[in-house]
XYZ file of C-alpha atoms in Angstrom:
208
model
C -28.389 46.316 -46.722
C -27.264 48.010 -43.530
C -30.006 46.256 -41.571
C -28.974 42.929 -43.059
C -25.382 43.473 -41.981
C -26.541 44.446 -38.483
C -28.601 41.251 -38.274
C -25.635 39.149 -39.424
C -23.418 40.867 -36.868
C -25.951 40.182 -34.130
C -26.198 36.534 -35.135
C -22.402 36.229 -35.132
C -22.131 37.820 -31.680
C -24.825 35.507 -30.318
C -22.998 32.554 -31.811
C -19.744 33.542 -30.129
C -21.515 34.021 -26.792
C -23.164 30.624 -27.125
C -19.816 28.972 -27.858
C -18.237 30.637 -24.830
C -21.098 29.555 -22.556
C -21.069 25.966 -23.840
C -17.294 25.794 -23.497
C -17.474 27.108 -19.936
C -20.141 24.575 -18.964
C -18.182 21.753 -20.546
C -15.055 22.849 -18.687
C -16.893 22.969 -15.363
C -18.468 19.570 -15.944
C -15.070 18.177 -16.808
C -13.615 19.551 -13.589
C -16.544 18.116 -11.592
C -15.768 14.668 -12.962
C -12.443 14.783 -11.077
C -14.032 15.993 -7.851
C -15.964 13.244 -6.031
C -17.591 15.620 -3.547
C -20.803 15.885 -5.578
C -21.500 12.167 -5.003
C -21.362 12.388 -1.248
C -23.905 14.954 -0.109
C -26.069 12.343 1.631
C -23.054 10.605 3.150
C -21.765 13.899 4.545
C -25.190 14.624 6.050
C -25.357 11.160 7.652
C -21.913 11.542 9.186
C -22.614 15.101 10.339
C -25.519 13.892 12.470
C -23.557 10.886 13.722
C -25.630 8.272 11.885
C -22.804 5.917 10.949
C -25.182 3.097 10.060
C -26.890 5.186 7.379
C -23.493 6.504 6.269
C -22.117 3.003 5.843
C -25.159 1.933 3.820
C -24.789 4.991 1.598
C -21.070 4.312 1.160
C -21.841 0.732 0.112
C -24.335 1.899 -2.494
C -21.885 4.450 -3.881
C -19.183 1.789 -4.052
C -21.433 -0.452 -6.147
C -22.122 2.414 -8.547
C -18.421 3.229 -8.854
C -17.562 -0.407 -9.594
C -20.534 -0.790 -11.953
C -21.881 -3.648 -9.817
C -25.324 -2.361 -8.837
C -27.088 -5.238 -10.584
C -24.964 -7.858 -8.821
C -25.046 -6.202 -5.410
C -21.563 -7.388 -4.388
C -17.923 -6.882 -5.317
C -15.184 -9.233 -6.383
C -11.436 -8.688 -6.299
C -11.226 -7.399 -9.876
C -14.000 -4.865 -9.189
C -11.760 -3.037 -6.729
C -9.627 -1.874 -9.666
C -12.650 0.041 -10.997
C -12.888 2.220 -7.893
C -11.540 5.731 -8.663
C -8.731 6.924 -6.425
C -10.420 10.285 -5.853
C -13.458 8.534 -4.393
C -11.424 6.116 -2.286
C -9.442 8.968 -0.734
C -12.507 11.156 -0.239
C -14.556 8.388 1.395
C -11.645 7.491 3.649
C -11.290 11.113 4.719
C -15.004 11.528 5.468
C -15.103 8.490 7.756
C -11.827 9.408 9.433
C -12.818 12.994 10.164
C -16.268 12.049 11.453
C -14.896 9.361 13.782
C -11.782 11.041 15.071
C -9.577 8.709 13.029
C -11.193 5.517 14.298
C -12.988 4.599 11.073
C -11.904 4.668 7.436
C -9.877 2.573 5.005
C -6.597 3.990 6.299
C -7.560 2.941 9.832
C -8.320 -0.552 8.560
C -4.988 -0.628 6.784
C -3.230 0.269 10.046
C -5.013 -2.595 11.801
C -4.052 -4.996 9.011
C -0.408 -3.888 9.135
C -0.324 -4.363 12.900
C -1.406 -8.030 12.734
C 1.277 -10.593 13.611
C 2.946 -12.090 10.560
C 1.219 -15.400 9.938
C 1.867 -15.750 6.222
C 4.760 -14.960 3.850
C 4.888 -11.505 2.301
C 2.695 -11.163 -0.761
C 0.230 -13.900 0.200
C -3.307 -12.627 -0.342
C -6.024 -13.051 2.241
C -7.838 -15.289 -0.227
C -4.967 -17.759 0.227
C -4.555 -17.093 3.943
C -7.946 -17.407 5.683
C -6.311 -17.335 9.103
C -5.164 -13.768 8.422
C -8.656 -12.772 7.327
C -10.083 -14.228 10.526
C -7.476 -12.389 12.605
C -8.311 -9.143 10.828
C -12.051 -9.704 11.302
C -11.544 -10.199 15.012
C -9.264 -7.156 15.293
C -11.812 -4.793 13.724
C -14.754 -6.359 15.546
C -16.403 -8.115 12.613
C -16.271 -11.449 14.456
C -17.545 -12.482 17.871
C -17.390 -15.829 19.649
C -15.784 -17.416 16.605
C -18.474 -16.268 14.146
C -18.805 -13.480 11.594
C -21.376 -10.944 12.765
C -24.530 -10.136 10.883
C -24.781 -6.552 9.728
C -27.435 -5.758 12.324
C -25.163 -7.004 15.123
C -22.362 -4.565 14.281
C -21.578 -1.426 16.242
C -22.133 1.909 14.518
C -20.646 4.184 17.178
C -16.992 5.289 17.207
C -17.115 5.230 21.010
C -18.101 1.554 21.165
C -16.523 0.021 18.055
C -12.905 -1.114 17.602
C -10.591 0.786 15.285
C -11.333 -0.016 11.639
C -14.853 -1.304 12.314
C -16.261 0.875 9.512
C -16.694 1.146 6.613
C -17.719 -2.379 5.793
C -19.339 -3.415 2.554
C -23.042 -4.138 3.056
C -24.470 -6.654 0.556
C -28.175 -6.587 -0.261
C -28.776 -9.677 1.861
C -27.716 -7.605 4.901
C -25.210 -10.224 6.012
C -21.945 -8.679 7.157
C -19.243 -9.624 4.719
C -16.680 -7.231 3.232
C -16.934 -8.785 -0.220
C -18.098 -11.892 -1.986
C -16.171 -13.910 -4.535
C -17.277 -13.884 -8.154
C -18.948 -17.277 -7.787
C -21.316 -15.738 -5.245
C -20.075 -17.786 -2.302
C -19.047 -16.114 0.973
C -16.049 -13.864 0.499
C -12.524 -15.169 0.927
C -10.937 -11.790 1.564
C -9.076 -11.322 -1.704
C -10.993 -8.190 -2.665
C -10.725 -6.735 0.824
C -6.981 -7.300 0.937
C -6.549 -5.840 -2.543
C -8.492 -2.733 -1.541
C -6.604 -2.133 1.701
C -3.156 -2.786 0.248
C -2.714 -2.640 -3.512
C -5.515 -0.185 -4.372
C -5.058 2.046 -1.344
C -1.298 2.087 -1.928
C -1.861 3.075 -5.558
C -4.146 5.917 -4.492
C -2.078 7.013 -1.493
C 1.529 5.969 -2.205
C 2.665 7.268 1.180
C 0.995 4.265 2.827
C 3.342 1.813 1.143
C 6.018 -0.051 3.031
């Protein structure tokens, strides 16, 4: 009888230990879900060795995963809303720190805000192609009146204009920030929404 009680006690203790361990692991996993750093090991390595081309490609692939658009290979305006704020802020910080503040979404936002007013407030780039063109020229995505191919871009902070990276890299390797949902060349709506509405929501201090 005594041995039976000892066995039951041992089983109970083991059960409690198991519950504690499982709870701890669940807690840690839950905390990791709010920390985007675990997604970006390769991106950090690319930036650490100054390989901004590889870093931009990695950032594009991560962005597709975050927006659940890996099968399509491109993003539309609505997909921007699926990008977690923690990842947007973290990616922006990685590019900014590695480039001395020259690259990153915040840098692109500064370039966009500095453009001359060509359209009324609240008009999206999708409805104002002249603003998209002006932005593309300001960040060096256009040359001689044409949008650059991805291979023609600059991947060095020393040589590229402010806001040149990151830029979304579709599978067809043609430089375009985003494409519309009908698959035609992007109109800028998603890019504008990312740099203003979504970035403002994630970093309210950028507003106004």
